[in-house]
PDB file of C-alpha atoms in Angstrom:
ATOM      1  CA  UNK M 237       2.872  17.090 -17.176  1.00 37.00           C
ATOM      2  CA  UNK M 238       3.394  17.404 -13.787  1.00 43.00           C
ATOM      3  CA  UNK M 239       6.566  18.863 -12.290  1.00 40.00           C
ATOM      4  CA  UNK M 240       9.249  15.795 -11.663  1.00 40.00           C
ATOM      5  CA  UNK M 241      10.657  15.828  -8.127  1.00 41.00           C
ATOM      6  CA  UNK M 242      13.801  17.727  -7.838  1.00 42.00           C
ATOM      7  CA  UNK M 243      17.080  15.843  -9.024  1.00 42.00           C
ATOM      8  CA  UNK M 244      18.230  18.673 -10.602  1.00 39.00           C
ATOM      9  CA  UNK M 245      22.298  19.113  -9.828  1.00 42.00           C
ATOM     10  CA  UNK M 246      21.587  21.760  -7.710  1.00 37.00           C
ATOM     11  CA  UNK M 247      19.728  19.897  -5.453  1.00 42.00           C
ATOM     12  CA  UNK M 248      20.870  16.699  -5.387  1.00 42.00           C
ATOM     13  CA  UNK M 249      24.701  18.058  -4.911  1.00 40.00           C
ATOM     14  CA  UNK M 250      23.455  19.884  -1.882  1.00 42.00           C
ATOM     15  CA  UNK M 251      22.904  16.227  -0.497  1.00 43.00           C
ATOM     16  CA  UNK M 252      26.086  14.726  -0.920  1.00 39.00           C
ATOM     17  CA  UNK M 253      28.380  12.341   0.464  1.00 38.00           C
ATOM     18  CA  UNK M 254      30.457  14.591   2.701  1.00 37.00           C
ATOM     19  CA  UNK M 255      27.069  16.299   3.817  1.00 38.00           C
ATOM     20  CA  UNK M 256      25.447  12.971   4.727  1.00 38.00           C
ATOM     21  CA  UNK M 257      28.576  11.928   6.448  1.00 37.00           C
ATOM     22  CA  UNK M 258      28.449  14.926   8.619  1.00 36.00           C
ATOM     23  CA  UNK M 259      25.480  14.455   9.623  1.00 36.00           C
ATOM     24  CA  UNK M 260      25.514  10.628  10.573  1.00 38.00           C
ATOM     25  CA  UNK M 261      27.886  11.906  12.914  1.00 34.00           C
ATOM     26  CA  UNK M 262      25.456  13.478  15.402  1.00 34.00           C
ATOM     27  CA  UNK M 263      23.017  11.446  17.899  1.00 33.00           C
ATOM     28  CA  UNK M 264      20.503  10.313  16.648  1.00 34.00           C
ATOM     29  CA  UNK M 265      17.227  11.337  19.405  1.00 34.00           C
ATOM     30  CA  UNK M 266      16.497   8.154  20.808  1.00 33.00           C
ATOM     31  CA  UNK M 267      12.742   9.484  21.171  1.00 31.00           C
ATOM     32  CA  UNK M 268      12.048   9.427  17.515  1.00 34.00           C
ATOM     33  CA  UNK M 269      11.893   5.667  17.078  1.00 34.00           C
ATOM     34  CA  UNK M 270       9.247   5.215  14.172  1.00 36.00           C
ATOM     35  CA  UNK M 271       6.162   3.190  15.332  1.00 35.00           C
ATOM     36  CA  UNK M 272       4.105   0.737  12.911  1.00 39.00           C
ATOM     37  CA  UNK M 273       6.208   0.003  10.543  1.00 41.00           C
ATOM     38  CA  UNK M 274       4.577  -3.030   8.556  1.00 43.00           C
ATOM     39  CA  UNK M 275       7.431  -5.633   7.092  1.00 45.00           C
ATOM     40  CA  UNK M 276       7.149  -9.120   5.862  1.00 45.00           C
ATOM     41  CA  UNK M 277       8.617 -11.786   3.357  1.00 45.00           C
ATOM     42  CA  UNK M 278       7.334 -12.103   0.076  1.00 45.00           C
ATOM     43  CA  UNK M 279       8.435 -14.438  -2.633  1.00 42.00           C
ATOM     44  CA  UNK M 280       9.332 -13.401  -6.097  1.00 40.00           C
ATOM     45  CA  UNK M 281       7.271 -15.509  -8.595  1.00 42.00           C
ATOM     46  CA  UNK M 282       7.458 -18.510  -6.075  1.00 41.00           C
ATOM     47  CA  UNK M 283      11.178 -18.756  -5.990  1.00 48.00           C
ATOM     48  CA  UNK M 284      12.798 -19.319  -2.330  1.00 50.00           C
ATOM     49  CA  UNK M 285      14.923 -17.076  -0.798  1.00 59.00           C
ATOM     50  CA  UNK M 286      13.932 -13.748  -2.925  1.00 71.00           C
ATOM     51  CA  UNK M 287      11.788 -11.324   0.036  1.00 94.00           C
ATOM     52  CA  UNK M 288      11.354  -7.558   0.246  1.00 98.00           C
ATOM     53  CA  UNK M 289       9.902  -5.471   2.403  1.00 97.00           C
ATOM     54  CA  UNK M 290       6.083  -5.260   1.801  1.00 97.00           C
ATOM     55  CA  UNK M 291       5.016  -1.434   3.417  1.00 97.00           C
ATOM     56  CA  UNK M 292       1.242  -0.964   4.866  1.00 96.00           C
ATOM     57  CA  UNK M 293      -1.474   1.483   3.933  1.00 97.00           C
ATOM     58  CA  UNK M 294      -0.475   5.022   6.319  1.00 97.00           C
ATOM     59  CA  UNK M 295       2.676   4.659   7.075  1.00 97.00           C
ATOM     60  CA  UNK M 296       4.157   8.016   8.065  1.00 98.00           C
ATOM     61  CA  UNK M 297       6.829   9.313   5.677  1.00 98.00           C
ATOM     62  CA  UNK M 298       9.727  12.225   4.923  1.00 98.00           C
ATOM     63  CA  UNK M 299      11.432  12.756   2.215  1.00 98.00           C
ATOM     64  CA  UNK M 300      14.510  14.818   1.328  1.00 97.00           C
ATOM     65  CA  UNK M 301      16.758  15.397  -1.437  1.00 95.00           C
ATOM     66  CA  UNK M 302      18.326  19.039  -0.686  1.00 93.00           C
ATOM     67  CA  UNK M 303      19.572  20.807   2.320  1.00 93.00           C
ATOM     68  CA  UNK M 304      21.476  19.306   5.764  1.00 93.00           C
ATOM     69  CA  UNK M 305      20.114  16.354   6.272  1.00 95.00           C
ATOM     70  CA  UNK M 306      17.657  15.700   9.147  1.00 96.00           C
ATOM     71  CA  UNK M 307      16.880  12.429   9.988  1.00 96.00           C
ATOM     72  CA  UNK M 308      15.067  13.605  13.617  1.00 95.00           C
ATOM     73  CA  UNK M 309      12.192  13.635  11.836  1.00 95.00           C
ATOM     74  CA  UNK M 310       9.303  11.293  13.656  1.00 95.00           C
ATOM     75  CA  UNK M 311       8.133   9.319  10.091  1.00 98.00           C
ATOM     76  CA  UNK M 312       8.203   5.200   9.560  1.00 98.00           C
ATOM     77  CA  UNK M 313       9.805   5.441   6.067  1.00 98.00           C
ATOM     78  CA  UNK M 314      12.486   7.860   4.588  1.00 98.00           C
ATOM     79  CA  UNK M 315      13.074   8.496   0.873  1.00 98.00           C
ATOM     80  CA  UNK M 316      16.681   9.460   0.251  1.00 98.00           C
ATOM     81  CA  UNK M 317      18.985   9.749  -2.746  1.00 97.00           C
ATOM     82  CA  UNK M 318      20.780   6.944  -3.761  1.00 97.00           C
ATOM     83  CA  UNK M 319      23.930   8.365  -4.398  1.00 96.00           C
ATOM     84  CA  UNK M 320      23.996  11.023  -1.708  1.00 94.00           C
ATOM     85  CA  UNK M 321      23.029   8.888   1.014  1.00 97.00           C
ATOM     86  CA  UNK M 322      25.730   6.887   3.217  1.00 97.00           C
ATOM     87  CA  UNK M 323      25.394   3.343   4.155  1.00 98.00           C
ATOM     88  CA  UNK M 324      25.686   4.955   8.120  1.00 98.00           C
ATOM     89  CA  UNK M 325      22.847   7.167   7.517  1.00 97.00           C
ATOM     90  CA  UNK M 326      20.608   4.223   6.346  1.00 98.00           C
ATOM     91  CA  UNK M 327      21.797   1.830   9.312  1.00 98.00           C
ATOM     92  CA  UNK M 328      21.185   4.770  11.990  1.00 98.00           C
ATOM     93  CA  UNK M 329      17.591   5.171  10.230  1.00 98.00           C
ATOM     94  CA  UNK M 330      17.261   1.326  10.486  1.00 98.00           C
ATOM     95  CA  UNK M 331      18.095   1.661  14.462  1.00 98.00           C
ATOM     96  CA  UNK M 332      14.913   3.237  14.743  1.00 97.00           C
ATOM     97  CA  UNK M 333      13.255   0.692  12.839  1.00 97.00           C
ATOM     98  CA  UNK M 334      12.708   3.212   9.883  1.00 98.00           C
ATOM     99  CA  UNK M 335      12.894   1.918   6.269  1.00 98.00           C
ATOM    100  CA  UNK M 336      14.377   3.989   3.626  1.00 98.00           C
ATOM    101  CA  UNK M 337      13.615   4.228   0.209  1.00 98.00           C
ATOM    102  CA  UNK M 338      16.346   4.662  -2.466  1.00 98.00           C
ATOM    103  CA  UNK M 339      15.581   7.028  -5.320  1.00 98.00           C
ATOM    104  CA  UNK M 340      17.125   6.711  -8.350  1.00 98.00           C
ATOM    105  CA  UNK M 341      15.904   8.878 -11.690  1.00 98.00           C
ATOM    106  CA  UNK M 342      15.109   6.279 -13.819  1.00 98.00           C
ATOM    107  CA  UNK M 343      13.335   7.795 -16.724  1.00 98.00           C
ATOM    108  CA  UNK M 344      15.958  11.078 -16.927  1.00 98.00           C
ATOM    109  CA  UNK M 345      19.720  10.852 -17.610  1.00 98.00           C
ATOM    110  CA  UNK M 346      21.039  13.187 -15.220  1.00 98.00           C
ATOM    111  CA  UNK M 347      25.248  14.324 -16.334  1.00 97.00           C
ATOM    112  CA  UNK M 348      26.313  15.124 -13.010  1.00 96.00           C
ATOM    113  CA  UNK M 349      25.752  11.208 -11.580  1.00 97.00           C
ATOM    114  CA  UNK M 350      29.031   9.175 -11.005  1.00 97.00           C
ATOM    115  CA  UNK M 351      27.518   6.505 -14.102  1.00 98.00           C
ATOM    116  CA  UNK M 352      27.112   9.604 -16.835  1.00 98.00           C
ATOM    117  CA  UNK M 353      29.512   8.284 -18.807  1.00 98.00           C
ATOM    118  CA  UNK M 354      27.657   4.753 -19.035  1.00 98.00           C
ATOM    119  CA  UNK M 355      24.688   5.722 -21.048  1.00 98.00           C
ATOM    120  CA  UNK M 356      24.272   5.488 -24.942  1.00 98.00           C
ATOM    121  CA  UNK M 357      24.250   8.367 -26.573  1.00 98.00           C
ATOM    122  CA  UNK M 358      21.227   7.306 -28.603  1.00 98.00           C
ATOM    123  CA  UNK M 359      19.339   6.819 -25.282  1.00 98.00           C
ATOM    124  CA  UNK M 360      19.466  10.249 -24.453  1.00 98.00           C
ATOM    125  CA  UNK M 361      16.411  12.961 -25.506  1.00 98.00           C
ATOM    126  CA  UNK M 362      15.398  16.129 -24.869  1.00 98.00           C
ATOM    127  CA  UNK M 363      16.380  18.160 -21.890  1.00 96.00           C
ATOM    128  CA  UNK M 364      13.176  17.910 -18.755  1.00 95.00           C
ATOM    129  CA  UNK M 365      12.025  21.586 -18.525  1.00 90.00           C
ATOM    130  CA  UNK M 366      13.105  23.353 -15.661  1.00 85.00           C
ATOM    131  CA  UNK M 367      15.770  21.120 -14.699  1.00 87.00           C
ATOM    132  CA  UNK M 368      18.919  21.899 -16.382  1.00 91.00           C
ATOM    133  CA  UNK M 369      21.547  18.774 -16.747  1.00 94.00           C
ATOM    134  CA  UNK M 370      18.748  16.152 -16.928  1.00 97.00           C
ATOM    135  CA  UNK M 371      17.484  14.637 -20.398  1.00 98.00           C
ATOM    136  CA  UNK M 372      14.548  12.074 -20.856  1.00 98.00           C
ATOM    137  CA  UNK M 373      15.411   8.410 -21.949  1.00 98.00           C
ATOM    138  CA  UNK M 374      14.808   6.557 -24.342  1.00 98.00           C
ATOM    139  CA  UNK M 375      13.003   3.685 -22.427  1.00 98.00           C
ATOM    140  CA  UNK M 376      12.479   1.356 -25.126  1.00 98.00           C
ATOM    141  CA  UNK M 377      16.073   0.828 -25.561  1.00 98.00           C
ATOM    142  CA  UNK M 378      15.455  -1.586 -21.591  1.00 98.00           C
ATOM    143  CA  UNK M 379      18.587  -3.699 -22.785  1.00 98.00           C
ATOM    144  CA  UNK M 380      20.893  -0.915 -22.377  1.00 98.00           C
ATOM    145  CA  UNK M 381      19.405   1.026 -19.778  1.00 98.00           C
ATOM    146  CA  UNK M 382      17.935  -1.463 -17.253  1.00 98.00           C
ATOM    147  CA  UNK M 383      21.982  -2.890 -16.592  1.00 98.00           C
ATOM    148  CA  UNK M 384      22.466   0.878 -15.569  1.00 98.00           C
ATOM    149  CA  UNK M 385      19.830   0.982 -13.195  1.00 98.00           C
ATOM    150  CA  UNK M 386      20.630  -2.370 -11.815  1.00 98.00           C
ATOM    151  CA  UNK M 387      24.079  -1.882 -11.032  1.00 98.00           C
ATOM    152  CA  UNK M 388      22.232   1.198  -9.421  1.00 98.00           C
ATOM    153  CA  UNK M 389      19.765  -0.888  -7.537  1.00 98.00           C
ATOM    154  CA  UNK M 390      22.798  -2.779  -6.593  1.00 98.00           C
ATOM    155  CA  UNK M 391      24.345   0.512  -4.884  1.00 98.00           C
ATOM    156  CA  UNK M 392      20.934   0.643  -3.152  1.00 98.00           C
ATOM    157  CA  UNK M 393      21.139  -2.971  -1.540  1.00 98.00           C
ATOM    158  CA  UNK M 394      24.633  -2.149  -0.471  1.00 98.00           C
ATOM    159  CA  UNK M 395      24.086   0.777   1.868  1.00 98.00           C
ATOM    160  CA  UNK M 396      20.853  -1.542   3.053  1.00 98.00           C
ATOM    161  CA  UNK M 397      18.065   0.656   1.369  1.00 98.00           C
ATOM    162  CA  UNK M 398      14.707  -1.425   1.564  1.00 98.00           C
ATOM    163  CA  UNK M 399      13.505  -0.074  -1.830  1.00 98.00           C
ATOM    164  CA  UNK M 400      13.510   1.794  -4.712  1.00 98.00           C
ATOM    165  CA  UNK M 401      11.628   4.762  -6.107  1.00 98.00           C
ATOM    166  CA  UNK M 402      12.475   5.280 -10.177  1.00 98.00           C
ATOM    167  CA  UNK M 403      11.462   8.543 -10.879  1.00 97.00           C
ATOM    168  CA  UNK M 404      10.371  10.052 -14.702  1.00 97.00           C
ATOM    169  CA  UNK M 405       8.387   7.402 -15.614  1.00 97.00           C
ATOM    170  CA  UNK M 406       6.408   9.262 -17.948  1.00 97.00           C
ATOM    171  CA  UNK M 407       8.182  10.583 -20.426  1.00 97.00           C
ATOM    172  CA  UNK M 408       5.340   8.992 -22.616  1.00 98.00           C
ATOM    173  CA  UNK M 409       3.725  12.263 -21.785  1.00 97.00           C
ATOM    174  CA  UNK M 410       6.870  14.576 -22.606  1.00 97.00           C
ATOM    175  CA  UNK M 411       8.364  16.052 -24.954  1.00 97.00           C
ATOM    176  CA  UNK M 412      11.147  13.350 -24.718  1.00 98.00           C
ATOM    177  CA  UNK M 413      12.449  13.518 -28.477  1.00 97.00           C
ATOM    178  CA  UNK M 414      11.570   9.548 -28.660  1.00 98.00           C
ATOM    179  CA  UNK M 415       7.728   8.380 -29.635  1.00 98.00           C
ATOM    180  CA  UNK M 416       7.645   6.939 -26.477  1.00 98.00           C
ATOM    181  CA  UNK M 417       4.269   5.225 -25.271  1.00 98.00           C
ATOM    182  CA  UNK M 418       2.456   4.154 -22.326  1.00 98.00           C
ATOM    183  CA  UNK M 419       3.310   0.453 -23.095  1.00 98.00           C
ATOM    184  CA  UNK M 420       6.981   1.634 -23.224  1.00 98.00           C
ATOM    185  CA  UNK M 421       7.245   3.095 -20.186  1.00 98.00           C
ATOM    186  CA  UNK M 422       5.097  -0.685 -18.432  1.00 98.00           C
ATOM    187  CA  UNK M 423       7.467  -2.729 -20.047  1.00 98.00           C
ATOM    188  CA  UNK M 424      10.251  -0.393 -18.830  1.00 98.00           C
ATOM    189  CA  UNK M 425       9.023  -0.729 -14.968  1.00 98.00           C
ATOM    190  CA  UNK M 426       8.190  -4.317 -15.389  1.00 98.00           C
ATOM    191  CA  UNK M 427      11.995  -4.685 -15.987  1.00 98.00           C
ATOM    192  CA  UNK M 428      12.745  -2.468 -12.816  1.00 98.00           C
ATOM    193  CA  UNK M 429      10.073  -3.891 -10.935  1.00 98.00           C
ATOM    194  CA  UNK M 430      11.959  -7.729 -11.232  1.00 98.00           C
ATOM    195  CA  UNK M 431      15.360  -6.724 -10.977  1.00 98.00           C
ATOM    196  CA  UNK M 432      14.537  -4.860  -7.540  1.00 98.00           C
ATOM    197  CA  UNK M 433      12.810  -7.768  -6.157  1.00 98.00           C
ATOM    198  CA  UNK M 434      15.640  -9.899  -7.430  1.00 97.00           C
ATOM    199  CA  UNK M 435      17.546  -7.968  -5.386  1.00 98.00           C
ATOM    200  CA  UNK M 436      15.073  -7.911  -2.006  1.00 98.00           C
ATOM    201  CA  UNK M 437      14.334  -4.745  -2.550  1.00 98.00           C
ATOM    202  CA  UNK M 438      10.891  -3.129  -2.463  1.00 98.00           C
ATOM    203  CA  UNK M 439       9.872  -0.997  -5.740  1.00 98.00           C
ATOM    204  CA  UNK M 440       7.389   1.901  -6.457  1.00 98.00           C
ATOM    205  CA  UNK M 441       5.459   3.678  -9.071  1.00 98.00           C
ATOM    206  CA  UNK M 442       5.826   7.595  -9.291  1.00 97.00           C
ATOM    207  CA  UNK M 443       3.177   9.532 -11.010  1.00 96.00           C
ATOM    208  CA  UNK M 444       2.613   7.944 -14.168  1.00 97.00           C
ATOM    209  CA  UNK M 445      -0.945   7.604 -13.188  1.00 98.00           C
ATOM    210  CA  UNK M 446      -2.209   6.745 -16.567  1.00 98.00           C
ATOM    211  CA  UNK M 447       0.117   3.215 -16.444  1.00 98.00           C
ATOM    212  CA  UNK M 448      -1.050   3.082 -12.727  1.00 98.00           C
ATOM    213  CA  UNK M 449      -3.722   0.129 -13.533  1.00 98.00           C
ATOM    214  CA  UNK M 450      -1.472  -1.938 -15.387  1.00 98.00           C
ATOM    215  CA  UNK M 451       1.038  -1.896 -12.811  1.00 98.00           C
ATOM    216  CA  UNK M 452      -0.946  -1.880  -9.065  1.00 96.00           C
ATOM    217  CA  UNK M 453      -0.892  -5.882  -8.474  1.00 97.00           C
ATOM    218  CA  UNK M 454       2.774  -6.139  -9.421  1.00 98.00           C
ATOM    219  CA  UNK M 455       4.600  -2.839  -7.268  1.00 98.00           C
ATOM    220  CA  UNK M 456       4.336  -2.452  -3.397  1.00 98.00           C
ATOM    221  CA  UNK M 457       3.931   1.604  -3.020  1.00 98.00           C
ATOM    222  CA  UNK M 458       3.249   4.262  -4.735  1.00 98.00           C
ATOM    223  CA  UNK M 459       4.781   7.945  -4.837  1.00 98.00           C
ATOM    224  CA  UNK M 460       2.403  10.730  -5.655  1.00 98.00           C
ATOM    225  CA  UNK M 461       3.187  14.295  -6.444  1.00 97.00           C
ATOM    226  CA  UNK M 462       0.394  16.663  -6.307  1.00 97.00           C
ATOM    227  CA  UNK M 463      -2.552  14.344  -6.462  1.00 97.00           C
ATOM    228  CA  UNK M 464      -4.346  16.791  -4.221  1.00 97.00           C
ATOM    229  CA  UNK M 465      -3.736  20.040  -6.201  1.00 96.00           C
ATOM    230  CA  UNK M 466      -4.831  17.960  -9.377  1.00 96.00           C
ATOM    231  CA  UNK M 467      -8.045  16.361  -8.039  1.00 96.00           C
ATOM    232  CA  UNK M 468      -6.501  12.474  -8.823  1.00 97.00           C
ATOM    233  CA  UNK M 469      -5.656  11.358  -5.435  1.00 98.00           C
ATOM    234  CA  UNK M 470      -9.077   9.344  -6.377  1.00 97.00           C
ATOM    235  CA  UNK M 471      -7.266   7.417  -8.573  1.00 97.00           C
ATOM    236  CA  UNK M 472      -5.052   5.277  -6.391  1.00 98.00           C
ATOM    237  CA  UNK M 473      -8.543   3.630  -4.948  1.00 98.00           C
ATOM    238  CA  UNK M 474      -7.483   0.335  -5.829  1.00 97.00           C
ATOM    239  CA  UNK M 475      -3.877   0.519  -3.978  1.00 97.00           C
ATOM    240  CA  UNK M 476      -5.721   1.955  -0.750  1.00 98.00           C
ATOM    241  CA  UNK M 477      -8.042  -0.997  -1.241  1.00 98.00           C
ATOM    242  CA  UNK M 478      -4.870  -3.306  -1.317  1.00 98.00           C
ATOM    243  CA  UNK M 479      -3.444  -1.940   1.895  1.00 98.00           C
ATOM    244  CA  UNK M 480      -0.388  -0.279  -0.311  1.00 98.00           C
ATOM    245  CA  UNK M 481       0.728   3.027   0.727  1.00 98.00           C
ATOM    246  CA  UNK M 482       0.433   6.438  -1.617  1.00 98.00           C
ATOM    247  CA  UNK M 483       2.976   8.182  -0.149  1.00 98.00           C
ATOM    248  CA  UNK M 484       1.617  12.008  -1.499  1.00 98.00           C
ATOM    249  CA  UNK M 485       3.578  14.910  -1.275  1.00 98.00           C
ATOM    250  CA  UNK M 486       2.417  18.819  -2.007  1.00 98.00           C
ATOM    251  CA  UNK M 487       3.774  21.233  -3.009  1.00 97.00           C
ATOM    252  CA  UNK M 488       1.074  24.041  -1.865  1.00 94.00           C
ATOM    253  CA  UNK M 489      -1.199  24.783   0.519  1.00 92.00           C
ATOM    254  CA  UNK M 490      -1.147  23.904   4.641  1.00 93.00           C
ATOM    255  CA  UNK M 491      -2.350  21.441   6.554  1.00 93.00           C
ATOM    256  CA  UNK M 492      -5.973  22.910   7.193  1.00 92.00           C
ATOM    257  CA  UNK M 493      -6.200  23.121   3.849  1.00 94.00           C
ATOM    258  CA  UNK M 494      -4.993  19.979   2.248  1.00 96.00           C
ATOM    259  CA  UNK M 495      -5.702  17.095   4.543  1.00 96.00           C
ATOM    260  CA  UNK M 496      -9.396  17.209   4.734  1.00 95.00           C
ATOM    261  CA  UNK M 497      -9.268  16.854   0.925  1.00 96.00           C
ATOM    262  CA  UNK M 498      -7.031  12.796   1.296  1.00 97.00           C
ATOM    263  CA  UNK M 499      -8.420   9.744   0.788  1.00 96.00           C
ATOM    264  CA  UNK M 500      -8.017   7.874   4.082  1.00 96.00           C
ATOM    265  CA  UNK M 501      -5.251   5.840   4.464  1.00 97.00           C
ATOM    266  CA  UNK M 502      -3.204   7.849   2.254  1.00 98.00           C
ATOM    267  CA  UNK M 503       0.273   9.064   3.747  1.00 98.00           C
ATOM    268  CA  UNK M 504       0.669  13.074   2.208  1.00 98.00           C
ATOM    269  CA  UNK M 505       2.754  15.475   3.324  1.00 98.00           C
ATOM    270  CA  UNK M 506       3.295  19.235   2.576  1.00 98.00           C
ATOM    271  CA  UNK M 507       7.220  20.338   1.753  1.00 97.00           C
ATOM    272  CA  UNK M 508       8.410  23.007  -0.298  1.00 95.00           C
ATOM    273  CA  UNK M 509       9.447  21.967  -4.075  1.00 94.00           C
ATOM    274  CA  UNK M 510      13.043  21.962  -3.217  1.00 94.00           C
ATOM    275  CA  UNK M 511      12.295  19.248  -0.439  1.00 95.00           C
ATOM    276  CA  UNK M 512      14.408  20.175   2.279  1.00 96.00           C
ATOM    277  CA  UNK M 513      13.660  18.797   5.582  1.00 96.00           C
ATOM    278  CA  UNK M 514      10.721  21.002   6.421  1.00 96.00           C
ATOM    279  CA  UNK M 515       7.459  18.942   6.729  1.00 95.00           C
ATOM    280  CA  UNK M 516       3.754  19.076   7.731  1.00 96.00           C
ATOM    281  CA  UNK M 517       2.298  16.355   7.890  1.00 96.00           C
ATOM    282  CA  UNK M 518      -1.981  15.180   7.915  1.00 95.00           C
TER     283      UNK M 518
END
């Protein structure tokens, strides 16, 4: 299994409120507007009224969950933490005509999160290795968990995040203490996937590549880790085809290195694994 991205405490904490609040304080470089960002209106299951963003194929990107924030980075779309992240930060961001993506951990229970307290105890497994405080969830039990993430989503929609990106979707492929499979872990994002749109909001797949085909036609993005390093980028084809973005980070390597081995069209990016705001970009 691939390594999760880091929402381990002591990352996430390093990105919190107070930080993020410091840092909306200073200008934001007027020269760093984002160019080509794609939006439009689309219509959940033909009801009026219920648009989300809908993000093109190449769209630059950053992403940072540790560290002082820096939002002078020159990228179309942002992925920030939901919890960490103030409503200013997104409407400065949004001033530049960036979009910002709202990650929540929706496959892990994390105890340091302000909503701990909320989750069953029989809906929490075995700790993730390597990130101590987080333990896999039980994702067939969607009537108690997706509430959770939806008050979550709701948290997103308030501070004006454009979507969502649930992370640890595939704890079918973990040691999660559950017998958790694949078709556990599509229902569980098919229940994400309508309560963000619902709620305007965008949604992505992370990872999970092996649930990948049954989801493509229904989310707007995906977010790959290490597709590169693994020899899979190959494998999101059919999104590239559809003119929705991979948004690829890695973990290794440099520029000269990586980017002559990306499918074109695909946004990737090289950061170190405890994604701070250092970023090369192909």
């Amino acid at each position: 299994m691939k390594t999760s991205l880091p929402a381990a405490g002591a990352l996430v904490l390093a990105l919190t409120t107070s930080a993020c609040a410091a840092t909306d304080d200073q200008a934001l470089p007027s020269s760093a507007s984002a160019a080509g960002t794609a939006s439009s209106a689309a219509t959940s299951n033909g009801k009026p009224g219920a648009t989300w963003w809908k993000p093109a194929r190449g769209q630059s990107w950053q992403i940072q969950y540790s560290g002082a924030l820096d939002t002078s980075v020159k990228a179309s779309v942002y992925n920030l933490d939901w919890e960490g992240t103030s409503t200013k930060t997104v409407t400065a961001l949004h001033r530049r005509n960036i979009k910002v993506i709202c990650y929540i951990n929706a496959g892990g229970y994390e105890q340091w999160r302000p909503d701990a307290k909320k989750f069953p105890a029989s809906t929490l497994g075995k700790p993730l290795d390597d990130w101590p405080g987080e333990r896999w969830l039980d994702v067939r039990q969607r009537a108690k968990l997706a509430p959770i993430m939806a008050k979550r989503m709701d948290v997103c929609k308030a501070k004006g995040f454009d979507a969502v990106d649930p992370d640890n979707m595939d704890g079918y492929a973990a040691t999660s203490g559950f017998p958790l499979k694949q078709s556990d872990a599509v229902a569980y994002q098919r229940q994400l996937i309508a309560d963000a749109h619902k709620r305007g909001l965008a949604i992505g797949l992370k990872n999970s590549l092996e649930i990948l085909p049954q989801l493509q036609t229904s989310i707007d993005f995906a977010v790959n880790e290490e597709c590169v390093a693994y020899d899979e980028c190959d494998r999101y084809a059919p999104m590239l085809a559809a003119n929705k973005p991979v948004f690829n980070v890695e973990y290794s390597g440099s520029a000269a290195s990586v980017c002559s081995r990306v499918p074109k069209g695909m946004s990737t990016i090289i950061k170190p694994l405890e994604l701070t705001a250092r970023r090369s970009a192909c």
